[in-house]
GROMACS .gro file of C-alpha atoms in nm:
model
  368
    1UNK     CA    1  15.781  26.239  -6.166
    2UNK     CA    2  15.499  26.474  -6.272
    3UNK     CA    3  15.197  26.477  -6.045
    4UNK     CA    4  14.850  26.601  -6.113
    5UNK     CA    5  14.732  26.910  -5.925
    6UNK     CA    6  14.436  26.807  -5.712
    7UNK     CA    7  14.404  27.020  -5.403
    8UNK     CA    8  14.382  27.376  -5.274
    9UNK     CA    9  14.564  27.566  -5.004
   10UNK     CA   10  14.293  27.509  -4.740
   11UNK     CA   11  14.334  27.132  -4.752
   12UNK     CA   12  14.712  27.159  -4.710
   13UNK     CA   13  14.686  27.421  -4.433
   14UNK     CA   14  14.431  27.221  -4.232
   15UNK     CA   15  14.629  26.899  -4.279
   16UNK     CA   16  14.941  27.080  -4.160
   17UNK     CA   17  14.761  27.213  -3.853
   18UNK     CA   18  14.623  26.868  -3.764
   19UNK     CA   19  14.965  26.714  -3.827
   20UNK     CA   20  15.133  26.957  -3.588
   21UNK     CA   21  14.876  26.917  -3.312
   22UNK     CA   22  14.901  26.537  -3.349
   23UNK     CA   23  15.226  26.530  -3.151
   24UNK     CA   24  15.111  26.417  -2.807
   25UNK     CA   25  15.412  26.507  -2.593
   26UNK     CA   26  15.504  26.859  -2.706
   27UNK     CA   27  15.337  27.034  -2.412
   28UNK     CA   28  15.482  26.787  -2.158
   29UNK     CA   29  15.835  26.851  -2.282
   30UNK     CA   30  15.782  27.228  -2.280
   31UNK     CA   31  15.648  27.219  -1.923
   32UNK     CA   32  15.989  27.103  -1.803
   33UNK     CA   33  16.072  27.474  -1.830
   34UNK     CA   34  15.790  27.549  -1.582
   35UNK     CA   35  15.694  27.920  -1.601
   36UNK     CA   36  15.914  27.977  -1.906
   37UNK     CA   37  15.733  27.712  -2.111
   38UNK     CA   38  15.461  27.920  -2.275
   39UNK     CA   39  15.701  28.197  -2.384
   40UNK     CA   40  15.953  27.945  -2.518
   41UNK     CA   41  15.678  27.777  -2.720
   42UNK     CA   42  15.604  28.111  -2.885
   43UNK     CA   43  15.972  28.149  -2.975
   44UNK     CA   44  15.987  27.794  -3.110
   45UNK     CA   45  15.685  27.874  -3.328
   46UNK     CA   46  15.886  28.155  -3.489
   47UNK     CA   47  16.160  27.899  -3.556
   48UNK     CA   48  15.901  27.672  -3.716
   49UNK     CA   49  15.794  27.950  -3.954
   50UNK     CA   50  16.158  28.004  -4.054
   51UNK     CA   51  16.196  27.631  -4.119
   52UNK     CA   52  15.889  27.622  -4.342
   53UNK     CA   53  16.012  27.927  -4.534
   54UNK     CA   54  16.333  27.730  -4.598
   55UNK     CA   55  16.132  27.438  -4.740
   56UNK     CA   56  15.904  27.669  -4.939
   57UNK     CA   57  16.196  27.860  -5.090
   58UNK     CA   58  16.371  27.536  -5.185
   59UNK     CA   59  16.050  27.416  -5.350
   60UNK     CA   60  15.982  27.735  -5.547
   61UNK     CA   61  16.336  27.791  -5.682
   62UNK     CA   62  16.336  27.431  -5.807
   63UNK     CA   63  16.027  27.486  -6.020
   64UNK     CA   64  15.764  27.359  -5.775
   65UNK     CA   65  15.897  27.005  -5.797
   66UNK     CA   66  15.853  26.727  -5.543
   67UNK     CA   67  16.117  26.640  -5.283
   68UNK     CA   68  16.224  26.338  -5.488
   69UNK     CA   69  16.268  26.545  -5.805
   70UNK     CA   70  16.458  26.817  -5.616
   71UNK     CA   71  16.700  26.557  -5.479
   72UNK     CA   72  16.759  26.408  -5.823
   73UNK     CA   73  16.791  26.745  -5.992
   74UNK     CA   74  17.059  26.869  -5.751
   75UNK     CA   75  17.241  26.553  -5.644
   76UNK     CA   76  17.216  26.335  -5.950
   77UNK     CA   77  17.018  26.021  -6.020
   78UNK     CA   78  17.200  25.772  -5.795
   79UNK     CA   79  17.275  25.993  -5.493
   80UNK     CA   80  16.935  26.164  -5.518
   81UNK     CA   81  16.755  25.829  -5.518
   82UNK     CA   82  16.962  25.706  -5.222
   83UNK     CA   83  16.885  26.019  -5.016
   84UNK     CA   84  16.515  25.987  -5.110
   85UNK     CA   85  16.512  25.631  -4.974
   86UNK     CA   86  16.678  25.752  -4.653
   87UNK     CA   87  16.409  26.021  -4.624
   88UNK     CA   88  16.143  25.752  -4.669
   89UNK     CA   89  16.298  25.546  -4.391
   90UNK     CA   90  16.322  25.858  -4.174
   91UNK     CA   91  15.953  25.936  -4.218
   92UNK     CA   92  15.851  25.581  -4.137
   93UNK     CA   93  16.077  25.583  -3.830
   94UNK     CA   94  15.915  25.893  -3.679
   95UNK     CA   95  15.577  25.751  -3.780
   96UNK     CA   96  15.667  25.436  -3.585
   97UNK     CA   97  15.759  25.643  -3.282
   98UNK     CA   98  15.428  25.831  -3.307
   99UNK     CA   99  15.243  25.500  -3.342
  100UNK     CA  100  15.412  25.377  -3.024
  101UNK     CA  101  15.309  25.692  -2.835
  102UNK     CA  102  14.954  25.669  -2.964
  103UNK     CA  103  14.924  25.299  -2.878
  104UNK     CA  104  15.052  25.377  -2.531
  105UNK     CA  105  14.796  25.655  -2.488
  106UNK     CA  106  14.500  25.443  -2.603
  107UNK     CA  107  14.611  25.146  -2.394
  108UNK     CA  108  14.670  25.343  -2.074
  109UNK     CA  109  14.375  25.585  -2.093
  110UNK     CA  110  14.097  25.432  -2.303
  111UNK     CA  111  14.132  25.057  -2.361
  112UNK     CA  112  14.346  24.956  -2.066
  113UNK     CA  113  14.209  24.600  -2.062
  114UNK     CA  114  14.284  24.544  -2.431
  115UNK     CA  115  14.617  24.395  -2.535
  116UNK     CA  116  14.840  24.650  -2.713
  117UNK     CA  117  14.872  24.413  -3.011
  118UNK     CA  118  14.505  24.460  -3.101
  119UNK     CA  119  14.524  24.836  -3.053
  120UNK     CA  120  14.831  24.872  -3.274
  121UNK     CA  121  14.689  24.637  -3.539
  122UNK     CA  122  14.364  24.833  -3.554
  123UNK     CA  123  14.546  25.165  -3.593
  124UNK     CA  124  14.776  25.014  -3.855
  125UNK     CA  125  14.484  24.884  -4.062
  126UNK     CA  126  14.323  25.230  -4.054
  127UNK     CA  127  14.648  25.383  -4.183
  128UNK     CA  128  14.669  25.126  -4.465
  129UNK     CA  129  14.303  25.182  -4.555
  130UNK     CA  130  14.361  25.557  -4.569
  131UNK     CA  131  14.657  25.509  -4.803
  132UNK     CA  132  14.455  25.281  -5.031
  133UNK     CA  133  14.170  25.534  -5.051
  134UNK     CA  134  14.410  25.794  -5.190
  135UNK     CA  135  14.562  26.119  -5.075
  136UNK     CA  136  14.291  26.343  -5.218
  137UNK     CA  137  14.013  26.198  -5.002
  138UNK     CA  138  14.242  26.213  -4.699
  139UNK     CA  139  14.329  26.579  -4.754
  140UNK     CA  140  13.971  26.686  -4.817
  141UNK     CA  141  13.858  26.522  -4.493
  142UNK     CA  142  14.097  26.757  -4.309
  143UNK     CA  143  13.853  27.044  -4.369
  144UNK     CA  144  13.585  26.873  -4.158
  145UNK     CA  145  13.817  26.748  -3.887
  146UNK     CA  146  14.008  27.075  -3.880
  147UNK     CA  147  13.693  27.278  -3.822
  148UNK     CA  148  13.593  27.049  -3.532
  149UNK     CA  149  13.941  27.067  -3.377
  150UNK     CA  150  13.944  27.447  -3.398
  151UNK     CA  151  13.608  27.456  -3.220
  152UNK     CA  152  13.744  27.231  -2.943
  153UNK     CA  153  14.053  27.451  -2.910
  154UNK     CA  154  13.827  27.752  -2.858
  155UNK     CA  155  13.601  27.573  -2.608
  156UNK     CA  156  13.860  27.415  -2.378
  157UNK     CA  157  14.031  27.739  -2.267
  158UNK     CA  158  13.686  27.885  -2.206
  159UNK     CA  159  13.594  27.590  -1.983
  160UNK     CA  160  13.917  27.634  -1.787
  161UNK     CA  161  13.883  28.008  -1.736
  162UNK     CA  162  13.518  28.002  -1.623
  163UNK     CA  163  13.563  27.700  -1.397
  164UNK     CA  164  13.743  27.885  -1.122
  165UNK     CA  165  14.018  27.620  -1.114
  166UNK     CA  166  14.277  27.849  -1.271
  167UNK     CA  167  14.520  28.006  -1.021
  168UNK     CA  168  14.693  28.309  -1.167
  169UNK     CA  169  14.946  28.314  -0.883
  170UNK     CA  170  15.088  27.982  -1.013
  171UNK     CA  171  15.196  28.160  -1.331
  172UNK     CA  172  15.412  28.412  -1.143
  173UNK     CA  173  15.675  28.507  -1.237
  174UNK     CA  174  15.579  28.497  -1.605
  175UNK     CA  175  15.937  28.441  -1.717
  176UNK     CA  176  16.221  28.295  -1.508
  177UNK     CA  177  16.486  28.295  -1.781
  178UNK     CA  178  16.676  27.972  -1.704
  179UNK     CA  179  16.881  27.986  -2.026
  180UNK     CA  180  17.067  27.660  -1.968
  181UNK     CA  181  16.743  27.466  -1.930
  182UNK     CA  182  16.584  27.647  -2.224
  183UNK     CA  183  16.879  27.558  -2.446
  184UNK     CA  184  16.835  27.189  -2.357
  185UNK     CA  185  16.464  27.176  -2.443
  186UNK     CA  186  16.435  27.409  -2.745
  187UNK     CA  187  16.610  27.178  -2.999
  188UNK     CA  188  16.366  26.900  -2.911
  189UNK     CA  189  16.063  27.131  -2.940
  190UNK     CA  190  16.185  27.250  -3.280
  191UNK     CA  191  16.236  26.893  -3.401
  192UNK     CA  192  15.898  26.760  -3.279
  193UNK     CA  193  15.690  26.842  -3.471
  194UNK     CA  194  15.790  27.162  -3.656
  195UNK     CA  195  16.097  27.015  -3.824
  196UNK     CA  196  15.883  26.728  -3.950
  197UNK     CA  197  15.711  26.976  -4.184
  198UNK     CA  198  15.983  26.884  -4.434
  199UNK     CA  199  15.752  26.594  -4.526
  200UNK     CA  200  15.506  26.846  -4.675
  201UNK     CA  201  15.747  26.905  -4.962
  202UNK     CA  202  15.595  26.585  -5.100
  203UNK     CA  203  15.246  26.738  -5.099
  204UNK     CA  204  15.325  27.085  -5.234
  205UNK     CA  205  15.342  26.979  -5.603
  206UNK     CA  206  14.981  26.857  -5.576
  207UNK     CA  207  14.857  27.213  -5.524
  208UNK     CA  208  14.649  27.379  -5.791
  209UNK     CA  209  14.770  27.700  -5.955
  210UNK     CA  210  14.598  27.931  -5.706
  211UNK     CA  211  14.707  27.719  -5.411
  212UNK     CA  212  15.073  27.746  -5.509
  213UNK     CA  213  15.048  28.124  -5.478
  214UNK     CA  214  14.883  28.115  -5.137
  215UNK     CA  215  15.048  27.817  -4.966
  216UNK     CA  216  15.312  28.023  -4.787
  217UNK     CA  217  15.049  28.237  -4.616
  218UNK     CA  218  14.826  27.936  -4.540
  219UNK     CA  219  15.113  27.737  -4.387
  220UNK     CA  220  15.227  28.029  -4.172
  221UNK     CA  221  14.872  28.071  -4.040
  222UNK     CA  222  14.861  27.697  -3.956
  223UNK     CA  223  15.191  27.721  -3.766
  224UNK     CA  224  15.075  28.033  -3.581
  225UNK     CA  225  14.751  27.860  -3.474
  226UNK     CA  226  14.948  27.558  -3.353
  227UNK     CA  227  15.192  27.783  -3.165
  228UNK     CA  228  14.918  27.981  -2.995
  229UNK     CA  229  14.738  27.660  -2.899
  230UNK     CA  230  15.043  27.494  -2.741
  231UNK     CA  231  15.160  27.814  -2.570
  232UNK     CA  232  14.820  27.897  -2.422
  233UNK     CA  233  14.761  27.535  -2.317
  234UNK     CA  234  15.097  27.531  -2.136
  235UNK     CA  235  15.000  27.856  -1.963
  236UNK     CA  236  14.665  27.707  -1.854
  237UNK     CA  237  14.834  27.386  -1.737
  238UNK     CA  238  15.066  27.589  -1.515
  239UNK     CA  239  14.771  27.784  -1.372
  240UNK     CA  240  14.561  27.474  -1.299
  241UNK     CA  241  14.818  27.203  -1.214
  242UNK     CA  242  15.104  27.416  -1.072
  243UNK     CA  243  15.438  27.460  -1.257
  244UNK     CA  244  15.621  27.211  -1.034
  245UNK     CA  245  15.364  26.939  -1.094
  246UNK     CA  246  15.247  26.996  -1.454
  247UNK     CA  247  15.550  26.839  -1.622
  248UNK     CA  248  15.519  26.531  -1.402
  249UNK     CA  249  15.207  26.417  -1.588
  250UNK     CA  250  15.268  26.218  -1.905
  251UNK     CA  251  14.972  26.388  -2.075
  252UNK     CA  252  14.930  26.725  -1.898
  253UNK     CA  253  14.671  26.834  -2.155
  254UNK     CA  254  14.443  26.550  -2.040
  255UNK     CA  255  14.507  26.615  -1.671
  256UNK     CA  256  14.429  26.983  -1.726
  257UNK     CA  257  14.082  26.897  -1.855
  258UNK     CA  258  14.017  26.635  -1.589
  259UNK     CA  259  14.084  26.889  -1.314
  260UNK     CA  260  13.825  27.129  -1.453
  261UNK     CA  261  13.455  27.130  -1.369
  262UNK     CA  262  13.203  27.387  -1.478
  263UNK     CA  263  12.912  27.464  -1.248
  264UNK     CA  264  12.830  27.092  -1.210
  265UNK     CA  265  12.710  27.100  -1.570
  266UNK     CA  266  13.020  26.986  -1.754
  267UNK     CA  267  13.205  26.784  -1.493
  268UNK     CA  268  13.470  26.655  -1.730
  269UNK     CA  269  13.541  26.736  -2.092
  270UNK     CA  270  13.734  26.414  -2.152
  271UNK     CA  271  13.524  26.332  -2.458
  272UNK     CA  272  13.646  26.646  -2.634
  273UNK     CA  273  14.006  26.562  -2.552
  274UNK     CA  274  13.969  26.203  -2.673
  275UNK     CA  275  13.822  26.320  -3.004
  276UNK     CA  276  14.098  26.580  -3.032
  277UNK     CA  277  14.381  26.331  -2.975
  278UNK     CA  278  14.233  26.053  -3.189
  279UNK     CA  279  14.171  26.287  -3.482
  280UNK     CA  280  14.504  26.468  -3.480
  281UNK     CA  281  14.709  26.151  -3.420
  282UNK     CA  282  14.528  25.984  -3.710
  283UNK     CA  283  14.627  26.267  -3.945
  284UNK     CA  284  14.989  26.264  -3.830
  285UNK     CA  285  15.030  25.888  -3.864
  286UNK     CA  286  14.851  25.864  -4.198
  287UNK     CA  287  15.040  26.153  -4.353
  288UNK     CA  288  15.384  26.030  -4.246
  289UNK     CA  289  15.303  25.684  -4.382
  290UNK     CA  290  15.187  25.840  -4.710
  291UNK     CA  291  15.501  26.057  -4.737
  292UNK     CA  292  15.725  25.754  -4.686
  293UNK     CA  293  15.532  25.539  -4.936
  294UNK     CA  294  15.525  25.823  -5.192
  295UNK     CA  295  15.904  25.854  -5.192
  296UNK     CA  296  15.945  25.479  -5.230
  297UNK     CA  297  15.694  25.481  -5.513
  298UNK     CA  298  15.895  25.751  -5.692
  299UNK     CA  299  16.232  25.588  -5.627
  300UNK     CA  300  16.151  25.232  -5.731
  301UNK     CA  301  16.079  25.124  -6.089
  302UNK     CA  302  15.718  25.050  -6.180
  303UNK     CA  303  15.757  24.672  -6.165
  304UNK     CA  304  15.894  24.674  -5.807
  305UNK     CA  305  15.743  24.981  -5.639
  306UNK     CA  306  15.462  24.776  -5.480
  307UNK     CA  307  15.722  24.559  -5.308
  308UNK     CA  308  15.887  24.873  -5.169
  309UNK     CA  309  15.555  25.005  -5.038
  310UNK     CA  310  15.479  24.669  -4.873
  311UNK     CA  311  15.821  24.679  -4.706
  312UNK     CA  312  15.756  25.032  -4.577
  313UNK     CA  313  15.423  24.937  -4.418
  314UNK     CA  314  15.575  24.618  -4.279
  315UNK     CA  315  15.847  24.830  -4.116
  316UNK     CA  316  15.582  25.061  -3.972
  317UNK     CA  317  15.401  24.770  -3.811
  318UNK     CA  318  15.693  24.571  -3.669
  319UNK     CA  319  15.938  24.848  -3.575
  320UNK     CA  320  15.736  25.011  -3.292
  321UNK     CA  321  15.714  24.699  -3.076
  322UNK     CA  322  15.516  24.803  -2.775
  323UNK     CA  323  15.757  24.630  -2.535
  324UNK     CA  324  16.053  24.806  -2.696
  325UNK     CA  325  15.899  25.154  -2.684
  326UNK     CA  326  16.166  25.283  -2.445
  327UNK     CA  327  16.447  25.159  -2.671
  328UNK     CA  328  16.290  25.325  -2.972
  329UNK     CA  329  16.256  25.652  -2.784
  330UNK     CA  330  16.622  25.639  -2.679
  331UNK     CA  331  16.724  25.573  -3.038
  332UNK     CA  332  16.562  25.885  -3.186
  333UNK     CA  333  16.519  26.126  -2.892
  334UNK     CA  334  16.870  26.158  -2.753
  335UNK     CA  335  17.050  26.491  -2.770
  336UNK     CA  336  17.303  26.367  -3.027
  337UNK     CA  337  17.021  26.213  -3.232
  338UNK     CA  338  16.850  26.552  -3.259
  339UNK     CA  339  17.158  26.741  -3.377
  340UNK     CA  340  17.306  26.474  -3.605
  341UNK     CA  341  17.008  26.264  -3.710
  342UNK     CA  342  16.691  26.473  -3.715
  343UNK     CA  343  16.857  26.801  -3.807
  344UNK     CA  344  17.029  26.628  -4.102
  345UNK     CA  345  16.691  26.560  -4.263
  346UNK     CA  346  16.511  26.867  -4.133
  347UNK     CA  347  16.775  27.141  -4.167
  348UNK     CA  348  17.118  27.039  -4.301
  349UNK     CA  349  17.011  26.863  -4.624
  350UNK     CA  350  16.739  27.119  -4.721
  351UNK     CA  351  16.977  27.408  -4.650
  352UNK     CA  352  17.256  27.242  -4.851
  353UNK     CA  353  17.015  27.183  -5.141
  354UNK     CA  354  16.909  27.548  -5.126
  355UNK     CA  355  17.271  27.668  -5.142
  356UNK     CA  356  17.348  27.420  -5.421
  357UNK     CA  357  17.047  27.535  -5.625
  358UNK     CA  358  17.140  27.902  -5.581
  359UNK     CA  359  17.502  27.827  -5.678
  360UNK     CA  360  17.393  27.641  -5.992
  361UNK     CA  361  17.161  27.925  -6.086
  362UNK     CA  362  17.438  28.181  -6.033
  363UNK     CA  363  17.678  27.969  -6.237
  364UNK     CA  364  17.432  27.953  -6.528
  365UNK     CA  365  17.387  28.331  -6.520
  366UNK     CA  366  17.765  28.388  -6.530
  367UNK     CA  367  17.824  28.158  -6.829
  368UNK     CA  368  17.528  28.280  -7.035
   0.00000   0.00000   0.00000
């Protein structure tokens, strides 16, 4: 389906950066590696760049088409539509998981006397409102939020370093090299959230002519900024909280800030952290919901697409039952789920489509 070009590379790059930083538990999972965590996060960032280059190459050699069009072009109308619907369900599933995590954070740290139902309903209504306002307004707002988040990212390490609460001896040795433990954690870190960048194949066709030329560089910069942020934050968390204790906190980023005081002037920078988490989680949830609804809109005929979109948002609301959060996590976070479920959508299918496109191109050249 042809789509009008609306946006530039800055909007996509900032949205991508906010989307990546909107994953609340990345640093906690990395800190299970203790002193190795910050170096492993740098390596995972390199893997994220390779993944995006896979998606970008697939997009460009298929004529800058959307994910739905690429699936139909390479797999045929029926199979392509079926895979597109599965992708839509996949995006709404990981959006549901993120909604559960975000509800849990707000309920346990901010509104602990409020019933989770009201928290989840409020967040859900904001997501629906964002979708109804349109993707262009959403993407353009990323410039403002992105600038604020970058400023916070610059300020927080400064607060930590000048506070005197950082203990360099906690970071020694800088690299332990427990390869067995690293191998267990790295697939998860690559899946959440870097592998989820596959959803941006839905946005790429909306780029203007200049943006299409620059998106690869803009996306790589966004991934590098995210990687540096998570790696340096993990390093600071080790230095302030101790490597043996840091991974024990559900939100080590928050605990890191709460432990820091600066000359009795800034006792706690919780407000910055709250704004950071609320903003980035909002962008992640809204974008995943949009990506899922966009695929359904493309896959369903005009007279029934609204029913499909309603079903998608209904799934988003009812799937992440707050009481069943642990069951949902087990369903999509197990080791086998990462290799056979997440990697199918994030790596196997895109790589297969890339090989299939190259084979078809080669075949056409031979029979010319």
